[in-house]
mmCIF file of C-alpha atoms and ligand atoms in Angstrom:
data_model
loop_
_atom_site.group_PDB
_atom_site.id
_atom_site.type_symbol
_atom_site.label_atom_id
_atom_site.label_comp_id
_atom_site.label_asym_id
_atom_site.label_seq_id
_atom_site.Cartn_x
_atom_site.Cartn_y
_atom_site.Cartn_z
ATOM 1 C CA MET A 18 -33.785 -5.021 -28.910
ATOM 2 C CA THR A 19 -33.469 -2.582 -26.035
ATOM 3 C CA SER A 20 -36.508 -0.422 -25.369
ATOM 4 C CA THR A 21 -34.301 2.442 -24.203
ATOM 5 C CA PRO A 22 -36.425 5.497 -24.508
ATOM 6 C CA ALA A 23 -35.252 8.812 -26.093
ATOM 7 C CA PRO A 24 -33.921 10.792 -23.145
ATOM 8 C CA ALA A 25 -36.510 13.263 -21.711
ATOM 9 C CA ASP A 26 -34.145 16.104 -22.214
ATOM 10 C CA PHE A 27 -33.877 15.455 -26.031
ATOM 11 C CA PRO A 28 -37.557 14.752 -26.612
ATOM 12 C CA ARG A 29 -37.608 15.075 -30.350
ATOM 13 C CA LEU A 30 -34.724 12.643 -31.153
ATOM 14 C CA PRO A 31 -35.140 12.353 -34.838
ATOM 15 C CA PRO A 32 -35.315 8.904 -36.250
ATOM 16 C CA VAL A 33 -32.213 7.662 -37.980
ATOM 17 C CA ALA A 34 -32.367 5.053 -40.631
ATOM 18 C CA ALA A 35 -30.760 1.737 -39.588
ATOM 19 C CA ASP A 36 -28.253 1.741 -42.395
ATOM 20 C CA ARG A 37 -26.948 4.999 -41.200
ATOM 21 C CA LEU A 38 -26.236 3.728 -37.792
ATOM 22 C CA PRO A 39 -22.607 2.714 -38.176
ATOM 23 C CA ALA A 40 -21.869 6.202 -39.699
ATOM 24 C CA LEU A 41 -23.675 7.878 -36.801
ATOM 25 C CA LEU A 42 -21.862 5.880 -34.238
ATOM 26 C CA GLN A 43 -18.600 6.985 -35.949
ATOM 27 C CA ALA A 44 -19.458 10.511 -36.387
ATOM 28 C CA MET A 45 -21.062 11.295 -32.998
ATOM 29 C CA PRO A 46 -18.613 13.063 -30.468
ATOM 30 C CA LYS A 47 -18.035 10.984 -27.364
ATOM 31 C CA ALA A 48 -15.870 10.752 -24.304
ATOM 32 C CA GLU A 49 -13.788 7.783 -23.198
ATOM 33 C CA LEU A 50 -13.562 7.368 -19.384
ATOM 34 C CA HIS A 51 -11.999 3.850 -19.098
ATOM 35 C CA MET A 52 -8.893 3.356 -21.035
ATOM 36 C CA HIS A 53 -5.548 2.120 -19.580
ATOM 37 C CA ILE A 54 -2.745 3.778 -21.428
ATOM 38 C CA GLU A 55 -0.476 0.757 -21.084
ATOM 39 C CA GLY A 56 -3.224 -1.284 -22.763
ATOM 40 C CA SER A 57 -3.077 0.867 -25.756
ATOM 41 C CA LEU A 58 0.440 -0.211 -26.630
ATOM 42 C CA GLU A 59 0.177 -1.983 -29.998
ATOM 43 C CA PRO A 60 2.631 -4.848 -30.551
ATOM 44 C CA GLU A 61 4.451 -2.786 -33.256
ATOM 45 C CA LEU A 62 5.209 -0.073 -30.823
ATOM 46 C CA ILE A 63 6.143 -2.523 -28.114
ATOM 47 C CA PHE A 64 8.878 -3.850 -30.515
ATOM 48 C CA GLN A 65 9.923 -0.401 -31.733
ATOM 49 C CA ILE A 66 10.454 0.818 -28.130
ATOM 50 C CA ALA A 67 12.120 -2.411 -27.032
ATOM 51 C CA ARG A 68 14.625 -2.123 -29.981
ATOM 52 C CA ARG A 69 15.554 1.495 -29.091
ATOM 53 C CA ASN A 70 15.845 0.774 -25.459
ATOM 54 C CA GLY A 71 17.671 -2.531 -25.836
ATOM 55 C CA VAL A 72 15.082 -4.486 -23.958
ATOM 56 C CA ALA A 73 14.693 -8.147 -24.667
ATOM 57 C CA LEU A 74 11.258 -9.514 -25.113
ATOM 58 C CA PRO A 75 10.200 -13.062 -24.493
ATOM 59 C CA TYR A 76 8.518 -13.003 -27.974
ATOM 60 C CA ALA A 77 10.311 -13.465 -31.338
ATOM 61 C CA SER A 78 8.061 -11.155 -33.420
ATOM 62 C CA VAL A 79 5.050 -8.960 -33.523
ATOM 63 C CA GLU A 80 3.090 -11.880 -34.832
ATOM 64 C CA ASP A 81 4.440 -14.066 -32.190
ATOM 65 C CA LEU A 82 3.276 -11.550 -29.452
ATOM 66 C CA ARG A 83 -0.197 -11.189 -31.108
ATOM 67 C CA ARG A 84 -0.664 -14.892 -31.075
ATOM 68 C CA ALA A 85 -0.333 -14.795 -27.221
ATOM 69 C CA TYR A 86 -3.427 -12.593 -27.032
ATOM 70 C CA ALA A 87 -5.790 -15.448 -26.272
ATOM 71 C CA PHE A 88 -7.215 -14.800 -22.790
ATOM 72 C CA THR A 89 -9.346 -16.814 -20.568
ATOM 73 C CA ASN A 90 -9.831 -14.371 -17.754
ATOM 74 C CA LEU A 91 -8.438 -11.095 -16.377
ATOM 75 C CA GLN A 92 -5.227 -12.568 -14.843
ATOM 76 C CA SER A 93 -4.216 -14.288 -18.143
ATOM 77 C CA PHE A 94 -4.449 -10.877 -19.727
ATOM 78 C CA LEU A 95 -2.635 -8.980 -17.026
ATOM 79 C CA ASP A 96 0.409 -11.191 -17.132
ATOM 80 C CA ILE A 97 1.037 -10.265 -20.827
ATOM 81 C CA TYR A 98 -0.061 -6.693 -20.195
ATOM 82 C CA TYR A 99 2.570 -6.090 -17.604
ATOM 83 C CA ALA A 100 5.252 -7.804 -19.815
ATOM 84 C CA GLY A 101 4.388 -5.386 -22.668
ATOM 85 C CA ALA A 102 4.765 -2.355 -20.464
ATOM 86 C CA SER A 103 8.301 -3.414 -19.372
ATOM 87 C CA VAL A 104 9.734 -1.760 -22.532
ATOM 88 C CA LEU A 105 8.816 1.745 -21.395
ATOM 89 C CA LEU A 106 11.749 3.509 -19.729
ATOM 90 C CA LYS A 107 12.146 7.071 -21.022
ATOM 91 C CA GLU A 108 9.807 10.111 -21.056
ATOM 92 C CA GLN A 109 9.665 9.951 -24.793
ATOM 93 C CA ASP A 110 8.452 6.287 -24.508
ATOM 94 C CA PHE A 111 5.460 7.457 -22.406
ATOM 95 C CA TYR A 112 4.824 10.349 -24.791
ATOM 96 C CA ASP A 113 4.784 8.120 -27.897
ATOM 97 C CA MET A 114 2.557 5.626 -26.331
ATOM 98 C CA ALA A 115 0.035 8.247 -25.202
ATOM 99 C CA TRP A 116 0.235 10.132 -28.576
ATOM 100 C CA ALA A 117 -0.454 6.907 -30.529
ATOM 101 C CA TYR A 118 -3.613 6.416 -28.471
ATOM 102 C CA LEU A 119 -4.734 10.151 -28.758
ATOM 103 C CA GLU A 120 -4.486 9.913 -32.634
ATOM 104 C CA ARG A 121 -6.725 6.839 -32.486
ATOM 105 C CA ALA A 122 -9.085 8.633 -30.265
ATOM 106 C CA GLN A 123 -9.202 11.580 -32.535
ATOM 107 C CA ALA A 124 -10.139 9.170 -35.429
ATOM 108 C CA ASP A 125 -13.090 7.887 -33.567
ATOM 109 C CA ASN A 126 -14.361 11.359 -32.648
ATOM 110 C CA VAL A 127 -13.482 10.999 -28.999
ATOM 111 C CA ILE A 128 -13.243 14.679 -28.094
ATOM 112 C CA HIS A 129 -12.628 14.134 -24.361
ATOM 113 C CA THR A 130 -10.649 11.269 -22.640
ATOM 114 C CA GLU A 131 -9.631 10.453 -19.143
ATOM 115 C CA ILE A 132 -6.744 8.195 -19.273
ATOM 116 C CA PHE A 133 -5.783 5.645 -16.636
ATOM 117 C CA PHE A 134 -2.046 4.910 -15.952
ATOM 118 C CA ASP A 135 -0.414 2.470 -13.699
ATOM 119 C CA PRO A 136 2.753 4.107 -12.121
ATOM 120 C CA GLN A 137 3.684 1.132 -9.897
ATOM 121 C CA THR A 138 4.221 -0.991 -13.104
ATOM 122 C CA HIS A 139 6.973 1.429 -13.962
ATOM 123 C CA THR A 140 8.406 2.587 -10.600
ATOM 124 C CA ALA A 141 8.928 -0.970 -9.518
ATOM 125 C CA ARG A 142 11.367 -1.285 -12.566
ATOM 126 C CA GLY A 143 13.219 1.823 -11.387
ATOM 127 C CA VAL A 144 11.570 4.370 -13.806
ATOM 128 C CA PRO A 145 11.026 7.600 -11.873
ATOM 129 C CA MET A 146 7.483 8.747 -11.280
ATOM 130 C CA GLN A 147 8.455 12.072 -12.943
ATOM 131 C CA THR A 148 9.510 10.293 -16.156
ATOM 132 C CA VAL A 149 6.030 8.570 -16.319
ATOM 133 C CA ILE A 150 3.950 11.545 -15.570
ATOM 134 C CA ASP A 151 6.051 14.050 -17.737
ATOM 135 C CA GLY A 152 5.661 11.939 -20.766
ATOM 136 C CA LEU A 153 2.035 11.263 -20.485
ATOM 137 C CA HIS A 154 1.125 14.839 -19.396
ATOM 138 C CA ARG A 155 3.070 16.373 -22.258
ATOM 139 C CA ALA A 156 1.076 14.301 -24.784
ATOM 140 C CA CYS A 157 -2.254 15.307 -23.078
ATOM 141 C CA GLN A 158 -1.261 18.867 -23.337
ATOM 142 C CA ASP A 159 -0.423 18.606 -26.945
ATOM 143 C CA ALA A 160 -3.791 16.782 -27.707
ATOM 144 C CA LEU A 161 -6.048 19.807 -27.550
ATOM 145 C CA PRO A 162 -4.157 22.169 -29.849
ATOM 146 C CA LYS A 163 -2.931 19.520 -32.191
ATOM 147 C CA LEU A 164 -5.737 17.017 -32.347
ATOM 148 C CA GLY A 165 -8.753 18.820 -30.839
ATOM 149 C CA VAL A 166 -8.962 16.151 -28.035
ATOM 150 C CA SER A 167 -9.184 17.205 -24.444
ATOM 151 C CA ALA A 168 -7.255 14.692 -22.237
ATOM 152 C CA SER A 169 -6.529 14.280 -18.565
ATOM 153 C CA LEU A 170 -4.965 11.525 -16.459
ATOM 154 C CA ILE A 171 -6.178 9.313 -13.669
ATOM 155 C CA LEU A 172 -3.499 7.593 -11.415
ATOM 156 C CA CYS A 173 -4.464 3.858 -10.742
ATOM 157 C CA PHE A 174 -3.270 1.925 -7.662
ATOM 158 C CA LEU A 175 -2.550 -1.732 -8.261
ATOM 159 C CA ARG A 176 -4.947 -3.712 -5.937
ATOM 160 C CA HIS A 177 -2.773 -6.878 -5.920
ATOM 161 C CA LEU A 178 -0.224 -4.842 -4.043
ATOM 162 C CA SER A 179 -0.675 -3.440 -0.423
ATOM 163 C CA GLU A 180 -2.337 -0.306 0.762
ATOM 164 C CA GLU A 181 1.078 0.706 2.116
ATOM 165 C CA GLU A 182 2.550 0.587 -1.360
ATOM 166 C CA ALA A 183 -0.411 2.700 -2.677
ATOM 167 C CA PHE A 184 0.288 5.342 0.006
ATOM 168 C CA GLN A 185 3.998 5.324 -1.068
ATOM 169 C CA THR A 186 2.858 5.842 -4.807
ATOM 170 C CA LEU A 187 0.573 8.736 -3.715
ATOM 171 C CA GLU A 188 3.473 10.277 -1.874
ATOM 172 C CA GLU A 189 5.741 10.028 -4.935
ATOM 173 C CA ALA A 190 3.050 11.532 -7.117
ATOM 174 C CA LEU A 191 2.317 14.462 -4.786
ATOM 175 C CA PRO A 192 4.804 16.701 -6.458
ATOM 176 C CA PHE A 193 2.871 16.228 -9.754
ATOM 177 C CA MET A 194 -0.626 16.855 -8.295
ATOM 178 C CA GLY A 195 -1.545 19.306 -10.901
ATOM 179 C CA ARG A 196 -0.982 16.906 -13.668
ATOM 180 C CA PHE A 197 -3.562 14.177 -12.845
ATOM 181 C CA ILE A 198 -7.259 14.713 -11.867
ATOM 182 C CA GLY A 199 -8.040 11.617 -9.818
ATOM 183 C CA VAL A 200 -7.180 8.124 -8.698
ATOM 184 C CA GLY A 201 -8.459 4.684 -9.516
ATOM 185 C CA LEU A 202 -8.054 1.003 -8.517
ATOM 186 C CA ASP A 203 -7.263 -1.662 -11.100
ATOM 187 C CA SER A 204 -5.337 -5.046 -11.674
ATOM 188 C CA SER A 205 -6.427 -8.475 -10.292
ATOM 189 C CA GLU A 206 -9.871 -7.982 -8.735
ATOM 190 C CA VAL A 207 -10.993 -11.237 -7.074
ATOM 191 C CA GLY A 208 -9.504 -11.468 -3.613
ATOM 192 C CA HIS A 209 -8.586 -7.943 -3.480
ATOM 193 C CA PRO A 210 -11.771 -6.129 -2.315
ATOM 194 C CA PRO A 211 -12.044 -2.253 -2.501
ATOM 195 C CA GLU A 212 -12.255 -1.843 1.205
ATOM 196 C CA ASN A 213 -8.484 -2.855 1.506
ATOM 197 C CA PHE A 214 -7.834 0.512 0.093
ATOM 198 C CA ALA A 215 -10.337 2.613 2.312
ATOM 199 C CA ARG A 216 -7.576 4.828 3.912
ATOM 200 C CA VAL A 217 -5.642 5.716 0.841
ATOM 201 C CA PHE A 218 -8.876 6.612 -0.964
ATOM 202 C CA ALA A 219 -9.975 8.730 1.969
ATOM 203 C CA ARG A 220 -6.689 10.663 1.828
ATOM 204 C CA CYS A 221 -7.120 11.121 -1.959
ATOM 205 C CA ARG A 222 -10.467 12.501 -1.297
ATOM 206 C CA GLU A 223 -9.066 15.081 1.209
ATOM 207 C CA LEU A 224 -6.560 16.131 -1.312
ATOM 208 C CA GLY A 225 -9.350 16.978 -3.762
ATOM 209 C CA LEU A 226 -8.724 14.171 -6.133
ATOM 210 C CA ARG A 227 -11.558 12.590 -8.112
ATOM 211 C CA LEU A 228 -12.211 8.823 -7.239
ATOM 212 C CA VAL A 229 -13.058 5.808 -9.329
ATOM 213 C CA ALA A 230 -12.450 2.133 -8.976
ATOM 214 C CA HIS A 231 -12.728 -1.044 -10.956
ATOM 215 C CA ALA A 232 -15.478 -3.139 -9.366
ATOM 216 C CA GLY A 233 -17.676 -5.923 -10.597
ATOM 217 C CA GLU A 234 -15.705 -6.790 -13.652
ATOM 218 C CA GLU A 235 -15.217 -10.372 -12.350
ATOM 219 C CA GLY A 236 -15.751 -9.681 -8.690
ATOM 220 C CA PRO A 237 -19.109 -9.919 -6.946
ATOM 221 C CA PRO A 238 -21.690 -7.193 -6.343
ATOM 222 C CA ALA A 239 -20.351 -6.814 -2.756
ATOM 223 C CA TYR A 240 -17.216 -5.192 -4.300
ATOM 224 C CA ILE A 241 -19.392 -2.597 -6.065
ATOM 225 C CA TRP A 242 -21.241 -1.902 -2.785
ATOM 226 C CA SER A 243 -17.837 -1.499 -1.071
ATOM 227 C CA ALA A 244 -16.397 0.817 -3.826
ATOM 228 C CA LEU A 245 -19.547 2.943 -3.357
ATOM 229 C CA ASP A 246 -19.955 3.134 0.409
ATOM 230 C CA VAL A 247 -16.272 2.567 1.693
ATOM 231 C CA LEU A 248 -14.259 4.108 -1.061
ATOM 232 C CA ARG A 249 -16.979 6.627 -1.958
ATOM 233 C CA VAL A 250 -16.081 6.583 -5.600
ATOM 234 C CA GLU A 251 -17.711 8.795 -8.272
ATOM 235 C CA ARG A 252 -17.828 6.237 -10.982
ATOM 236 C CA ILE A 253 -17.589 2.381 -11.183
ATOM 237 C CA ASP A 254 -15.304 1.047 -13.677
ATOM 238 C CA HIS A 255 -17.062 -2.071 -15.366
ATOM 239 C CA GLY A 256 -19.704 -2.792 -12.808
ATOM 240 C CA VAL A 257 -21.400 -5.298 -15.118
ATOM 241 C CA GLN A 258 -21.773 -7.806 -12.250
ATOM 242 C CA SER A 259 -24.212 -5.430 -10.580
ATOM 243 C CA MET A 260 -26.998 -7.174 -12.547
ATOM 244 C CA ARG A 261 -26.713 -10.099 -10.166
ATOM 245 C CA ASP A 262 -28.104 -7.807 -7.386
ATOM 246 C CA PRO A 263 -31.492 -6.022 -8.134
ATOM 247 C CA GLU A 264 -31.075 -3.739 -5.052
ATOM 248 C CA LEU A 265 -27.731 -2.609 -6.409
ATOM 249 C CA VAL A 266 -29.073 -1.831 -9.782
ATOM 250 C CA LYS A 267 -31.736 0.223 -8.259
ATOM 251 C CA ARG A 268 -29.239 2.132 -6.185
ATOM 252 C CA LEU A 269 -26.919 2.784 -9.210
ATOM 253 C CA ALA A 270 -29.912 4.006 -11.344
ATOM 254 C CA ARG A 271 -31.433 6.183 -8.505
ATOM 255 C CA ASP A 272 -27.977 7.801 -7.834
ATOM 256 C CA ARG A 273 -27.142 8.207 -11.528
ATOM 257 C CA MET A 274 -23.860 6.378 -10.742
ATOM 258 C CA PRO A 275 -21.888 6.048 -14.006
ATOM 259 C CA LEU A 276 -20.633 2.713 -14.936
ATOM 260 C CA THR A 277 -17.727 2.689 -17.460
ATOM 261 C CA VAL A 278 -18.564 -0.462 -19.425
ATOM 262 C CA CYS A 279 -16.043 -1.995 -21.890
ATOM 263 C CA PRO A 280 -17.847 -4.578 -24.037
ATOM 264 C CA LEU A 281 -15.027 -5.960 -26.147
ATOM 265 C CA SER A 282 -12.920 -6.254 -23.009
ATOM 266 C CA ASN A 283 -15.699 -8.276 -21.326
ATOM 267 C CA GLN A 284 -15.917 -10.504 -24.382
ATOM 268 C CA LYS A 285 -12.238 -11.145 -24.701
ATOM 269 C CA LEU A 286 -11.855 -11.845 -20.914
ATOM 270 C CA CYS A 287 -14.778 -14.289 -21.089
ATOM 271 C CA VAL A 288 -16.849 -12.221 -18.622
ATOM 272 C CA PHE A 289 -19.672 -12.937 -21.090
ATOM 273 C CA PRO A 290 -19.497 -16.003 -23.418
ATOM 274 C CA ASN A 291 -20.447 -13.909 -26.474
ATOM 275 C CA LEU A 292 -21.002 -10.230 -27.169
ATOM 276 C CA ALA A 293 -24.686 -11.005 -27.749
ATOM 277 C CA ASP A 294 -24.869 -12.080 -24.082
ATOM 278 C CA HIS A 295 -23.586 -8.659 -22.833
ATOM 279 C CA ASN A 296 -25.849 -6.847 -20.364
ATOM 280 C CA LEU A 297 -25.266 -3.297 -21.717
ATOM 281 C CA GLY A 298 -28.742 -3.037 -23.155
ATOM 282 C CA ARG A 299 -30.285 -4.412 -19.846
ATOM 283 C CA LEU A 300 -28.349 -1.910 -17.865
ATOM 284 C CA LEU A 301 -29.646 0.949 -20.000
ATOM 285 C CA ASP A 302 -33.222 -0.407 -19.729
ATOM 286 C CA ALA A 303 -32.892 -0.463 -15.920
ATOM 287 C CA GLY A 304 -31.936 3.255 -16.044
ATOM 288 C CA VAL A 305 -28.271 2.762 -15.199
ATOM 289 C CA MET A 306 -25.931 5.512 -16.497
ATOM 290 C CA ALA A 307 -23.791 3.275 -18.617
ATOM 291 C CA THR A 308 -20.972 4.474 -20.981
ATOM 292 C CA VAL A 309 -19.053 2.641 -23.541
ATOM 293 C CA ASN A 310 -15.173 2.321 -23.360
ATOM 294 C CA SER A 311 -12.274 0.417 -24.832
ATOM 295 C CA ASP A 312 -10.333 -0.625 -21.652
ATOM 296 C CA ASP A 313 -7.181 -1.951 -23.248
ATOM 297 C CA PRO A 314 -7.803 -1.416 -26.990
ATOM 298 C CA ALA A 315 -4.547 -2.873 -28.287
ATOM 299 C CA TYR A 316 -5.259 -6.252 -26.519
ATOM 300 C CA PHE A 317 -8.981 -6.495 -26.996
ATOM 301 C CA GLY A 318 -9.334 -5.909 -30.645
ATOM 302 C CA GLY A 319 -10.858 -2.462 -30.822
ATOM 303 C CA TYR A 320 -10.786 1.166 -30.086
ATOM 304 C CA MET A 321 -13.945 3.186 -29.249
ATOM 305 C CA ASN A 322 -15.923 2.839 -32.374
ATOM 306 C CA GLN A 323 -15.293 -0.809 -32.755
ATOM 307 C CA ASN A 324 -16.686 -1.190 -29.279
ATOM 308 C CA PHE A 325 -19.780 0.740 -30.345
ATOM 309 C CA THR A 326 -20.326 -0.772 -33.758
ATOM 310 C CA GLU A 327 -19.762 -4.416 -32.732
ATOM 311 C CA THR A 328 -21.841 -4.103 -29.574
ATOM 312 C CA PHE A 329 -24.762 -2.312 -31.296
ATOM 313 C CA ALA A 330 -24.856 -5.002 -33.982
ATOM 314 C CA ALA A 331 -24.656 -7.883 -31.473
ATOM 315 C CA LEU A 332 -27.368 -6.425 -29.177
ATOM 316 C CA GLY A 333 -29.454 -4.770 -31.706
ATOM 317 C CA LEU A 334 -29.250 -1.333 -30.214
ATOM 318 C CA GLY A 335 -30.319 1.804 -32.162
ATOM 319 C CA ALA A 336 -29.882 5.606 -32.308
ATOM 320 C CA PRO A 337 -31.636 6.309 -28.994
ATOM 321 C CA ALA A 338 -29.189 4.110 -27.160
ATOM 322 C CA ALA A 339 -26.216 5.777 -29.043
ATOM 323 C CA TYR A 340 -27.459 9.261 -27.963
ATOM 324 C CA ARG A 341 -27.778 7.978 -24.314
ATOM 325 C CA LEU A 342 -24.408 6.429 -24.205
ATOM 326 C CA ALA A 343 -22.625 9.411 -25.786
ATOM 327 C CA ARG A 344 -24.471 11.941 -23.550
ATOM 328 C CA ASN A 345 -23.726 9.824 -20.449
ATOM 329 C CA SER A 346 -20.114 9.778 -21.353
ATOM 330 C CA PHE A 347 -19.976 13.587 -21.251
ATOM 331 C CA GLU A 348 -22.158 13.901 -18.181
ATOM 332 C CA ALA A 349 -20.194 11.307 -16.251
ATOM 333 C CA SER A 350 -16.806 12.953 -17.123
ATOM 334 C CA PHE A 351 -14.904 15.035 -14.760
ATOM 335 C CA ALA A 352 -14.768 18.032 -16.978
ATOM 336 C CA SER A 353 -16.308 21.510 -16.211
ATOM 337 C CA ALA A 354 -20.058 22.062 -16.427
ATOM 338 C CA GLU A 355 -19.192 24.547 -19.223
ATOM 339 C CA ALA A 356 -17.192 22.057 -21.364
ATOM 340 C CA LYS A 357 -20.081 19.486 -20.906
ATOM 341 C CA VAL A 358 -22.705 22.000 -22.250
ATOM 342 C CA GLY A 359 -20.565 22.591 -25.267
ATOM 343 C CA TRP A 360 -19.924 18.937 -25.988
ATOM 344 C CA ILE A 361 -23.596 17.965 -25.612
ATOM 345 C CA ALA A 362 -24.547 20.778 -28.107
ATOM 346 C CA ARG A 363 -22.091 19.227 -30.606
ATOM 347 C CA LEU A 364 -23.707 15.850 -29.899
ATOM 348 C CA ASP A 365 -27.203 17.256 -30.578
ATOM 349 C CA ASP A 366 -25.925 18.866 -33.822
ATOM 350 C CA THR A 367 -24.551 15.481 -35.040
ATOM 351 C CA PHE A 368 -27.953 13.691 -34.396
ATOM 352 C CA ALA A 369 -29.858 16.565 -36.059
ATOM 353 C CA ARG A 370 -27.638 16.122 -39.168
ATOM 354 C CA PHE A 371 -28.366 12.428 -39.306
ATOM 355 C CA ALA A 372 -32.147 12.629 -38.880
HETATM 356 N N1 ADE B 576 -5.729 -3.075 -15.894
HETATM 357 C C1 ADE B 576 -5.728 -3.001 -17.269
HETATM 358 N N2 ADE B 576 -6.875 -3.456 -17.724
HETATM 359 C C2 ADE B 576 -7.473 -3.918 -16.635
HETATM 360 C C3 ADE B 576 -8.846 -4.522 -16.492
HETATM 361 N N3 ADE B 576 -9.602 -4.766 -17.473
HETATM 362 N N4 ADE B 576 -9.266 -4.873 -15.236
HETATM 363 C C4 ADE B 576 -8.459 -4.597 -14.148
HETATM 364 N N5 ADE B 576 -7.187 -3.992 -14.285
HETATM 365 C C5 ADE B 576 -6.782 -3.710 -15.447
HETATM 366 ZN ZN1 ZN B 577 -9.924 -1.376 -16.891
#
């Protein structure tokens, strides 16, 4: 059981009965800050889009594809993830993928989401950058009026490719600058340290883009230091390996550097042997500004609320941790200060109702 205290800025956090915790986790408004849109493609949608685009898949059926979702590490997942994304060709395909996720987000009371996309996965197959961004952006624009979900996009560079290719991708995306809020760094981590992308991140910073990077998912604490000090990111995606370096944990806590933690992903990719071994509770206890996210929900067996409910059950976390995590998700977002105040007021109202 974590000893995470009620946050000082919510001193009278009302006690919540343990049996009401799952309902509270469901009802509380939250932000999702680490979700790869290509990782939200459910097998049914992969087959549907493949059929209408005449794309052949190396799997006979939805069940056959689902059976392949037995991963041993990040790379074993990425191979299947890139194969799934190969069905996406048209603007409507990108719209449909994003819309399916946004409906799932709404069902989990995710009221704000900052969505990763991997343009190089698509441009390498001849899909124009504009097709990718138009479809995703149109879905994000529809999400607020139609679903009450605020949504924005973060363009990720693939770190197994070169910095030169990242620069080329940035160049192709420049005409659409107003349609994404920042850049990230994802794909195979070990052997591809953040400092390989120092110049392209510096350029993105000059352009006014927000900066995040995957670091310390499988890679060592040194990659987290490098993401902070060389890339100068504003959030660390995953960051769970930080616990191997006490000085780094102190730094993260002192600077209120957000970690976008993805518990079910970490379990499925064998970062921790079991969910009960996950260090989310220990990160919160150490004062680290952690958040909960789904990463690639179609592949890892759960969207946001399943990440919350399964992790809380496995770690014995309670309502104070729920409040802290939801509040962190808003504070760590790239939304306006005004939007954050409104969302936190909604969070407080939900907790008051559950007291
Ligand atoms: N791309 C999609 N999911 C990822 C993950 N968990 N780590 C790195 N790159 C990714
Ligand atoms: Zn990720």
